[in-house]
XYZ file of C-alpha atoms in Angstrom:
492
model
C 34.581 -21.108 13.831
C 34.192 -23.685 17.028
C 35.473 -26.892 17.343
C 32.086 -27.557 17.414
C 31.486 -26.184 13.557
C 33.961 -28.541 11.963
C 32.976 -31.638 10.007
C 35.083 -34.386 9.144
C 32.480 -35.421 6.095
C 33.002 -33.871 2.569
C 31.637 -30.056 2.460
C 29.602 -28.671 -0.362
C 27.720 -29.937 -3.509
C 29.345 -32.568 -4.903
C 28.706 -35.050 -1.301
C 25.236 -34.017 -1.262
C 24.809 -35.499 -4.922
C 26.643 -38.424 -4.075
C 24.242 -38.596 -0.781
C 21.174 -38.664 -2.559
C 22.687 -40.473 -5.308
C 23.477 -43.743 -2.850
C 19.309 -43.336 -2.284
C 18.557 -44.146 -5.667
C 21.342 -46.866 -6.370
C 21.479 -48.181 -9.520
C 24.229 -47.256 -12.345
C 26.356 -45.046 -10.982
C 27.503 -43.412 -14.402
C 24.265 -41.205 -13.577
C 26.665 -39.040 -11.908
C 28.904 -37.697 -14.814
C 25.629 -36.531 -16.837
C 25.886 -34.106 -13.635
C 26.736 -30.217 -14.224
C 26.860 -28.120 -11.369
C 27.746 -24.985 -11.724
C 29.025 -22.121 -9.267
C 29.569 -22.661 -4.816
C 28.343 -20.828 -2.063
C 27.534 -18.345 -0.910
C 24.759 -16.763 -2.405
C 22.930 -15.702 0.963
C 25.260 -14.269 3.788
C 25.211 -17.057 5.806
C 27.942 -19.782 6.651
C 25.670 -22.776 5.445
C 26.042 -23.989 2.187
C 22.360 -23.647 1.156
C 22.341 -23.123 -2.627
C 24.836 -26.097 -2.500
C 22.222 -28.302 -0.948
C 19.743 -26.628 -3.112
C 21.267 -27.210 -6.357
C 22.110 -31.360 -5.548
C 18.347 -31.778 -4.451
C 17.823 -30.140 -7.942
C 20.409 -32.054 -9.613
C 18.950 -35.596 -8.304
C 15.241 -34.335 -9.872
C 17.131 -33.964 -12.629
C 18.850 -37.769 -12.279
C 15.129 -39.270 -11.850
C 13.760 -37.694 -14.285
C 16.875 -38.777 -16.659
C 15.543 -42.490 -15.445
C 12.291 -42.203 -16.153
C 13.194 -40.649 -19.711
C 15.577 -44.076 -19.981
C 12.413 -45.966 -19.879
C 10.562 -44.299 -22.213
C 13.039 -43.723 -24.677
C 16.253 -45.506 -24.177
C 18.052 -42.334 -24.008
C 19.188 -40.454 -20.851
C 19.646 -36.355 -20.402
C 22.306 -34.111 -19.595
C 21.512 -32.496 -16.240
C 22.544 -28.711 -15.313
C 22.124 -26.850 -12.890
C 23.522 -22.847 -11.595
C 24.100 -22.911 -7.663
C 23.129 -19.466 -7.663
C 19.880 -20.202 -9.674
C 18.810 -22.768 -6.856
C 19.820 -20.555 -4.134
C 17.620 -18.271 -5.324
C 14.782 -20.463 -6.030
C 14.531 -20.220 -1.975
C 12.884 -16.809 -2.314
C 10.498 -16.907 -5.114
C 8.981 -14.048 -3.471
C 11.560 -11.804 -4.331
C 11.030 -12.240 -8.042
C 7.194 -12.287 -8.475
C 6.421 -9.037 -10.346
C 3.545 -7.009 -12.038
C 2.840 -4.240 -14.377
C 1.816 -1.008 -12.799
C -0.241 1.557 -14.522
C 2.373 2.570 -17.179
C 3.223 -1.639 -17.790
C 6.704 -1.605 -15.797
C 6.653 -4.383 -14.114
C 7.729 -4.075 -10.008
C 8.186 -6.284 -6.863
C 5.210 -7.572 -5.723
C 5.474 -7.072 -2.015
C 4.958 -9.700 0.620
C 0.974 -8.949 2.788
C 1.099 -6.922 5.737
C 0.216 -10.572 7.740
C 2.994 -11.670 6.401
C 5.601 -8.597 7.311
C 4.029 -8.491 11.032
C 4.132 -12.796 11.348
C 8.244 -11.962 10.518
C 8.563 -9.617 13.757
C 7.333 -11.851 16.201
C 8.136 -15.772 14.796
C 11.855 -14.522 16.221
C 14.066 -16.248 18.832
C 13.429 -14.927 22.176
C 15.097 -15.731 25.688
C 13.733 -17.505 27.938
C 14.226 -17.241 32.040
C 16.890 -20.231 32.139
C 18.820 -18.028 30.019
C 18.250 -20.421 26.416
C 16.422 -19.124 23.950
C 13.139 -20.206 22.086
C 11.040 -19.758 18.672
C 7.106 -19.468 19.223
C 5.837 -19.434 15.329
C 2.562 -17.499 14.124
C 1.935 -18.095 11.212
C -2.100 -18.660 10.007
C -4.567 -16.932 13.092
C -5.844 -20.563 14.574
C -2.304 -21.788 15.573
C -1.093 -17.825 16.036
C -3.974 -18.082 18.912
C -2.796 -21.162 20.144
C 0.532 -19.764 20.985
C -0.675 -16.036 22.446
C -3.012 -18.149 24.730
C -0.128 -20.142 26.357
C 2.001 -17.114 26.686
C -1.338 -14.786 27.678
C 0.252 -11.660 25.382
C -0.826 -9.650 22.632
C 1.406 -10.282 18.927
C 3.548 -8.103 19.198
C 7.498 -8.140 19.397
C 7.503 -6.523 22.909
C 4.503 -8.277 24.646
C 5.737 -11.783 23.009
C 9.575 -11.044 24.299
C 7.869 -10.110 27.638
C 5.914 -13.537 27.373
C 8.519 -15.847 26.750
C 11.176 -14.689 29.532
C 9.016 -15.823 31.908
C 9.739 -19.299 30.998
C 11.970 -21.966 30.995
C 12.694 -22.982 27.269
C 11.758 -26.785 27.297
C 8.691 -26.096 29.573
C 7.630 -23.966 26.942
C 8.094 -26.197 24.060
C 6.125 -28.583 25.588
C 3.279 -26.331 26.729
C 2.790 -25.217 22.568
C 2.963 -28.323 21.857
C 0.414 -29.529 24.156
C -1.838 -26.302 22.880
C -1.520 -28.210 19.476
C 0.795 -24.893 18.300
C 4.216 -24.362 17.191
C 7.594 -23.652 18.523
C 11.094 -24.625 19.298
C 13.706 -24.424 21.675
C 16.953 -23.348 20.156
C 19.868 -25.885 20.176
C 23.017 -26.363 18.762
C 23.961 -29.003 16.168
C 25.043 -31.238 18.936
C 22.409 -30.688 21.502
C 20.205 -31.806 18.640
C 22.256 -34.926 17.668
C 21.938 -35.763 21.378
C 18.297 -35.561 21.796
C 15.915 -38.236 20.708
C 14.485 -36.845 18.027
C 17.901 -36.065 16.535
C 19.456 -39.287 16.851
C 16.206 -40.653 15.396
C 16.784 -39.164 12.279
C 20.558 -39.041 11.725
C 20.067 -42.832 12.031
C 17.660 -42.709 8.787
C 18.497 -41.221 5.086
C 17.079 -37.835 4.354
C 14.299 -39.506 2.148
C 12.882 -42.886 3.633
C 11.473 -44.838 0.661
C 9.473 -47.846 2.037
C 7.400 -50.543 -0.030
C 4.258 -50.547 1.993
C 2.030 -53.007 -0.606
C 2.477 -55.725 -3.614
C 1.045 -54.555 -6.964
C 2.107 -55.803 -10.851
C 4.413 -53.592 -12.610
C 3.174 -50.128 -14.134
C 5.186 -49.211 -17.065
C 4.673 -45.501 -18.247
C 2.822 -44.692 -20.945
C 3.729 -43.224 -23.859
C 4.331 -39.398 -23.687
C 6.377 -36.496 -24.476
C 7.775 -35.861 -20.911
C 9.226 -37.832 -18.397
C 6.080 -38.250 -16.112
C 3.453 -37.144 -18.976
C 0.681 -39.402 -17.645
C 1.252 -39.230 -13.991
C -1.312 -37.674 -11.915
C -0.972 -36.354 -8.612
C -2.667 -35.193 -5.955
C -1.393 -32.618 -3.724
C -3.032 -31.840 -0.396
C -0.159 -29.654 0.943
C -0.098 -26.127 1.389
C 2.879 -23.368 2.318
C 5.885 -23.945 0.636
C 7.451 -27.616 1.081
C 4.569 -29.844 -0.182
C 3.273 -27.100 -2.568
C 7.014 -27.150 -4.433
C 7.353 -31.259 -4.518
C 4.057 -31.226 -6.458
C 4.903 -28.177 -8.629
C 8.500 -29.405 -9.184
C 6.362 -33.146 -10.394
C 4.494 -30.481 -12.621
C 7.767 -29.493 -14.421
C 8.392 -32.962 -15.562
C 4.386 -33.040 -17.178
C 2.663 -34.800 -14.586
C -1.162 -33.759 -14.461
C -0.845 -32.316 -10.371
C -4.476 -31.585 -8.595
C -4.330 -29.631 -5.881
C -7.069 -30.240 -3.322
C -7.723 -28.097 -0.551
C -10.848 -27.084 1.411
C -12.841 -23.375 1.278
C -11.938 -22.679 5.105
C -8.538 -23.668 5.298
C -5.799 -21.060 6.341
C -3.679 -20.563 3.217
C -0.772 -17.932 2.703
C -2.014 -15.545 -0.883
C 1.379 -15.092 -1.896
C 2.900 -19.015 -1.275
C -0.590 -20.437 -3.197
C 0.422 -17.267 -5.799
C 4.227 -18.800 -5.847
C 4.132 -22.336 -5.719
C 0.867 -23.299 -7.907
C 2.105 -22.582 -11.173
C 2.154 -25.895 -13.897
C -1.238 -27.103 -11.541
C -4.682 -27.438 -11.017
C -7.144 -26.640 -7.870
C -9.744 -27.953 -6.739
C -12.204 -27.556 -3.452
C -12.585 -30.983 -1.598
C -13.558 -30.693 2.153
C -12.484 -34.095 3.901
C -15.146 -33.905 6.897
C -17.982 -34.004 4.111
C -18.790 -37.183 3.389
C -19.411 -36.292 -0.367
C -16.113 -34.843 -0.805
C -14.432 -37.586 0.825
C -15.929 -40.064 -1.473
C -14.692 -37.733 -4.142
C -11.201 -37.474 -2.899
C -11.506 -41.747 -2.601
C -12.405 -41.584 -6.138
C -9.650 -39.546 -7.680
C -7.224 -41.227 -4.995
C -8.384 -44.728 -6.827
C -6.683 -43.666 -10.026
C -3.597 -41.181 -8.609
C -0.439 -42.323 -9.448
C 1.054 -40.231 -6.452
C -0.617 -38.744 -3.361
C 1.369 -35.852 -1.297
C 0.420 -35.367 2.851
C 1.629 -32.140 4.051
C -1.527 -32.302 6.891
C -0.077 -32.626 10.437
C 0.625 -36.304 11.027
C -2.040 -38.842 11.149
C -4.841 -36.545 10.624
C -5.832 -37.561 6.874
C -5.505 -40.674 8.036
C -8.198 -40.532 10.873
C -10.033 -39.976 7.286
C -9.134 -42.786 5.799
C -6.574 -41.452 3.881
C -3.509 -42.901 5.104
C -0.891 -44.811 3.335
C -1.795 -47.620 3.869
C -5.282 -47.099 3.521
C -4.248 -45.300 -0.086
C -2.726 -48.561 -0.819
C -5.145 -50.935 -0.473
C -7.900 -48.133 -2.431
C -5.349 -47.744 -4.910
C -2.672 -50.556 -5.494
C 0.489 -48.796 -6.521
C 0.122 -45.436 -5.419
C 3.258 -43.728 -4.518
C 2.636 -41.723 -0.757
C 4.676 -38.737 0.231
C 4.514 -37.330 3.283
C 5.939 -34.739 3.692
C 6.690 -33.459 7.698
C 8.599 -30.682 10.001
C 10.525 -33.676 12.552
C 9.930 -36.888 10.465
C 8.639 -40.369 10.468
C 9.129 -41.491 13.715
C 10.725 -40.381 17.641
C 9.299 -38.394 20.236
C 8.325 -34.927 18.063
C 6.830 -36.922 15.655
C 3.343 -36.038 16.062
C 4.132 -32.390 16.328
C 3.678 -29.937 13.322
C 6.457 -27.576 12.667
C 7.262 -24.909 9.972
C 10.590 -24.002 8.498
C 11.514 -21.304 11.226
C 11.040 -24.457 13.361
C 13.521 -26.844 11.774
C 16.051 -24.238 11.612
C 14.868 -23.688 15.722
C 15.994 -27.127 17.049
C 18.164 -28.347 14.842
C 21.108 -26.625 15.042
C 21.124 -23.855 12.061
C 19.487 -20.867 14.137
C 21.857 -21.178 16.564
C 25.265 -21.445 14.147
C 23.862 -18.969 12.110
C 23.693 -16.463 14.949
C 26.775 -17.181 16.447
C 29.059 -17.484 13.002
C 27.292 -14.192 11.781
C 28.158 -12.260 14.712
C 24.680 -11.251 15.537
C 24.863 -11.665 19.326
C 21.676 -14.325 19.334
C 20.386 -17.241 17.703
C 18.950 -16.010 14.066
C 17.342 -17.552 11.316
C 19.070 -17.932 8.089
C 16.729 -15.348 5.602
C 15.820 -18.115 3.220
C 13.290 -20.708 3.467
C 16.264 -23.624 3.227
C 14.171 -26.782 4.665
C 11.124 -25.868 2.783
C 12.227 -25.349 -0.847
C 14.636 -27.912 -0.021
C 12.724 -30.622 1.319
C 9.945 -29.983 -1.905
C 12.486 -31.165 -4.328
C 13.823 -34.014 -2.116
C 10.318 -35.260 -2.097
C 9.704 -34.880 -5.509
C 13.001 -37.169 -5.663
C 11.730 -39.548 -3.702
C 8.029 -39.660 -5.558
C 10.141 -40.215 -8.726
C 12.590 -42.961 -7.346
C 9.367 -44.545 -6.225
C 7.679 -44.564 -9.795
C 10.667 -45.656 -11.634
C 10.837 -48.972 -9.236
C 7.246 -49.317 -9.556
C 7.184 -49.492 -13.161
C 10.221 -52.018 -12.796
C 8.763 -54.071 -9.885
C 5.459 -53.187 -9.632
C 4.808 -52.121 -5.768
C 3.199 -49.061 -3.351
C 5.071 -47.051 -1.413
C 5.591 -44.787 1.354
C 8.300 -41.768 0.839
C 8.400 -39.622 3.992
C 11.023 -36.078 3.801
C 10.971 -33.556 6.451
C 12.132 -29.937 7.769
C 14.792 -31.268 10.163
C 16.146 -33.530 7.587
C 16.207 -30.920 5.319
C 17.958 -28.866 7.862
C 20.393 -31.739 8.861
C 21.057 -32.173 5.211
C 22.637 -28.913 4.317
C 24.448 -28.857 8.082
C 26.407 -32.091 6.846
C 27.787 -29.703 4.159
C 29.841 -28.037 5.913
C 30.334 -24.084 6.121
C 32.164 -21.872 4.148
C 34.466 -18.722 6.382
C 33.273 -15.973 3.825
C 30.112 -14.735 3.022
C 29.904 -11.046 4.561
C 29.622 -9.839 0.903
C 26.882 -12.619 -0.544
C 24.720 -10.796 -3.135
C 21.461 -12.894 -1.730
C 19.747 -11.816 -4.764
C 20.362 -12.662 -9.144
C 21.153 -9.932 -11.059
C 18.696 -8.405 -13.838
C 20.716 -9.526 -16.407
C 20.833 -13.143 -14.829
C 17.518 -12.952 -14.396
C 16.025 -12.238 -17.614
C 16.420 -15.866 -19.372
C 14.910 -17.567 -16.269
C 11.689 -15.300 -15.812
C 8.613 -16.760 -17.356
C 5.701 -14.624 -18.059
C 1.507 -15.661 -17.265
C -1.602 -14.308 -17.858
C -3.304 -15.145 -14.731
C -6.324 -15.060 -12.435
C -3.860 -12.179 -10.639
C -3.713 -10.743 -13.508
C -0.056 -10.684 -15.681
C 2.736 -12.040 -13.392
C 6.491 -12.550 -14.244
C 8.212 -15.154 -11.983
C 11.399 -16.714 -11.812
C 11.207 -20.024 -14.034
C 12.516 -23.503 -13.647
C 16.057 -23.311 -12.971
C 16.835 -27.272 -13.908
C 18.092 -27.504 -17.358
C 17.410 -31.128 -18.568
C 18.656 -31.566 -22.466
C 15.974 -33.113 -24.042
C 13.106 -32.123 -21.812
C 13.260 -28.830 -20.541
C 11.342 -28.111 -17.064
C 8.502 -26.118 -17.396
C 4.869 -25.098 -16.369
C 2.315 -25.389 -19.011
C -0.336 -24.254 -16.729
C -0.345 -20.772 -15.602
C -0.863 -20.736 -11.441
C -4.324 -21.722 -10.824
C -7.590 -19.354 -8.666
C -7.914 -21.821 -5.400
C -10.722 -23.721 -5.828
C -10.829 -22.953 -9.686
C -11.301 -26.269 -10.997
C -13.375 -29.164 -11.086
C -12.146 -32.301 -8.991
C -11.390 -34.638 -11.873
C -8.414 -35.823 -13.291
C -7.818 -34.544 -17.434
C -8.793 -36.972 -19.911
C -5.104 -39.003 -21.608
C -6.307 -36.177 -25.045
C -5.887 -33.381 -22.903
C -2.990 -34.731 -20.738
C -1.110 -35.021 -24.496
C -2.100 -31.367 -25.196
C -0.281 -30.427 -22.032
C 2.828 -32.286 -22.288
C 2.992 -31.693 -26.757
């Protein structure tokens, strides 16, 4: 371990509760209802990611507990298994189906999928750095072949990418409207403008963007029964903030359009507890729909690339003034402001620039920069903004007031860095046992047919987390919010 490795801030689970904890303020006896059990490492890496996992978890769990206080006067006991978060990172490992004799198997990952793995790699570059291109969905996969003029594939894109110098190409994808990163340590990062940008701001900005009167919660039998939300996210980080919201009972729509790129098995994975609807944004019909349902949403998640739903109309503070005490979330790969800003990203991105590709390479002994095998900034960042939507409700029921919650990738990434590393980790399982698995799988008859998936891992003592839904066809239901009957039926 470098000099370079070493943190003088407190490592591990424990700080990163206490660091989302100082977000939410309030009583601080929050903290003893607090379990968490188990430490790093459960993937065989140095960073502390089910750590980071399981606080992120933990504070859900602390909102909720809030929330619950208003309704009921009584707060929960919160639990949570660090090896149960960890491996709430790779859903995809435990999504299974029967086979022809019932057993039920792996369902494996599409061949897209596999072939996108081989190529969204760090390659070096002619100055001798190093630097991630990203391909995932064909329009922005496109976008990147152009600028390197190559075929996708690992040879042709290695080929492509030595013929430049790394920050050249960053710029040049970005300027294509693509993805990709040059890899930097921890401290280049910290040193560029983007990186101090954020490490001046909390991992989850909350900001009061409009006055509206106070909006106590209705009655109900979970801690956001009543809440509706619309999700327009798709891929992993936005998806899981609006399915974790859908664990605590709020009604979550999720609204995409029929042409979109999506990823089968991540709509599959990260749908269950919702809704889905087809709403195209261009049309002016479904825009006036979306303006509709928007005009009675209690929360409203971004996951577009910045600014474009709000060349729609649909921006925060657009929202705001439609809908007087909405709660926006953005969520975005390099945050709310600085030079990267504007630029979309995905998770191999975040771990790219900010620091975790290149540790991870280095401290694993793998002779290059290489990407920790668990989608840490995504899953992550989901339940920090889920956190954030929640810390937002609870003050707008007490104060009345929209608001603006932006999360990221990098912060996500920056997050889990402050936790330090831990020396041993060679011999990391990286995957739960059968026997650890069987009280956490949950079982659905679905539009894929029977699925069993690993469960809510957050154990809250009055309200346990779960999906009442089963994961939703894309476009399978009608854009309207559920009558307050049939929002009780769900959350009874």
């Amino acid at each position: 371990m470098s000099e370079n490795d070493t943190t003088t801030l407190p490592e591990g689970k424990q700080a990163a509760l206490d660091e989302l904890l100082a977000i939410r303020g309030g009583n601080p006896a929050a903290r003893a209802e607090v379990t968490m059990a188990g430490h790093d490492p459960f993937y065989p890496t140095p960073f502390r990611v089910g750590e980071s996992a399981a606080a992120a978890l933990a504070a859900v769990g602390v909102a909720a507990s809030d929330i619950w206080e208003m309704r009921t006067g009584r707060r929960q006991q919160i639990k949570v298994d660090v090896s149960e978060a960890a491996a709430t990172l790779r859903t995809v490992d435990y999504t299974r189906a029967p086979n022809r004799d019932g057993t039920y198997e792996h369902v494996p990952i599409p061949q897209t999928m596999a072939h996108m793995l081989t190529v969204t790699q760090p390659w070096r570059t002619a100055d001798g750095r190093w630097l991630l291109p990203h391909f995932n969905l064909p329009n922005l996969a496109a976008r990147v072949l152009d600028v390197l003029k190559c075929e996708s594939t690992p040879q042709a894109v290695q080929a492509a990418v030595a013929r430049w110098n790394a920050d050249e190409l960053e710029e040049a994808i970005a300027a294509a409207g693509a993805c990709g990163g040059t890899i930097r340590s921890r401290d280049e990062w910290l040193a560029h403008p983007q990186g101090r940008y954020l490490a001046e701001r909390p991992v989850i900005e909350i900001e009061r963007i409009g006055d509206s009167a106070p909006e106590p919660f209705i009655p109900g039998t979970r801690p956001l029964s009543g809440t509706r939300v619309l999700d327009l996210t798709r891929i992993l980080a936005g998806p899981i903030a609006g399915r974790t919201l859908a664990e605590h009972g709020a009604d979550v729509l999720m609204v995409t359009s029929r042409g979109l790129p999506q990823t089968p098995e991540h709509v599959r994975d990260t749908s269950h507890g919702k809704r889905s609807c087809f709403l195209d944004v261009k049309l002016a019909t479904d825009a006036a729909r979306l303006a509709l349902l928007a005009g009675e949403a209690d929360v409203f998640i971004d996951g577009y690339r910045p600014g474009r739903l709000a060349a729609r109309g649909f921006g925060a503070e657009q929202l705001a003034a439609l809908r007087p005490g909405i709660v926006h979330v953005t969520v975005s790969c390099f945050g709310s402001g600085g030079p990267f800003a504007e630029r979309a990203g995905w998770e191999q991105i975040a771990q790219a620039v900010t620091g975790v590709c290149e540790a991870n390479g280095r401290l694993t002994g793998a002779g290059q920069p290489k990407l920790v095998f668990a989608p840490m900034c995504d899953y992550t960042t989901g339940y920090l903004a889920a956190y954030g939507a929640m810390l937002a409700l609870a003050r707008r029921a007490r104060e009345g007031g929209s608001y603006r919650v932006h999360v990221s990738l990098c912060q996500a990434a920056m997050f889990a860095q402050r936790r330090g590393l831990v020396d041993a980790f060679g011999d990391a399982p990286g995957k739960l046992s059968e026997d650890a698995l069987k009280p956490l799988y949950v079982d659905e008859e679905t539009c894929y047919g029977p699925l069993r998936t690993l469960g809510p891992v957050l154990k809250m003592s009055e309200t346990p987390c779960r999906w009442v839904l089963p994961t939703p066809r894309l476009g399978g239901d009608e854009a309207v919010w559920l009558t307050h009957a049939r929002t009780a039926w769900l959350n009874g």
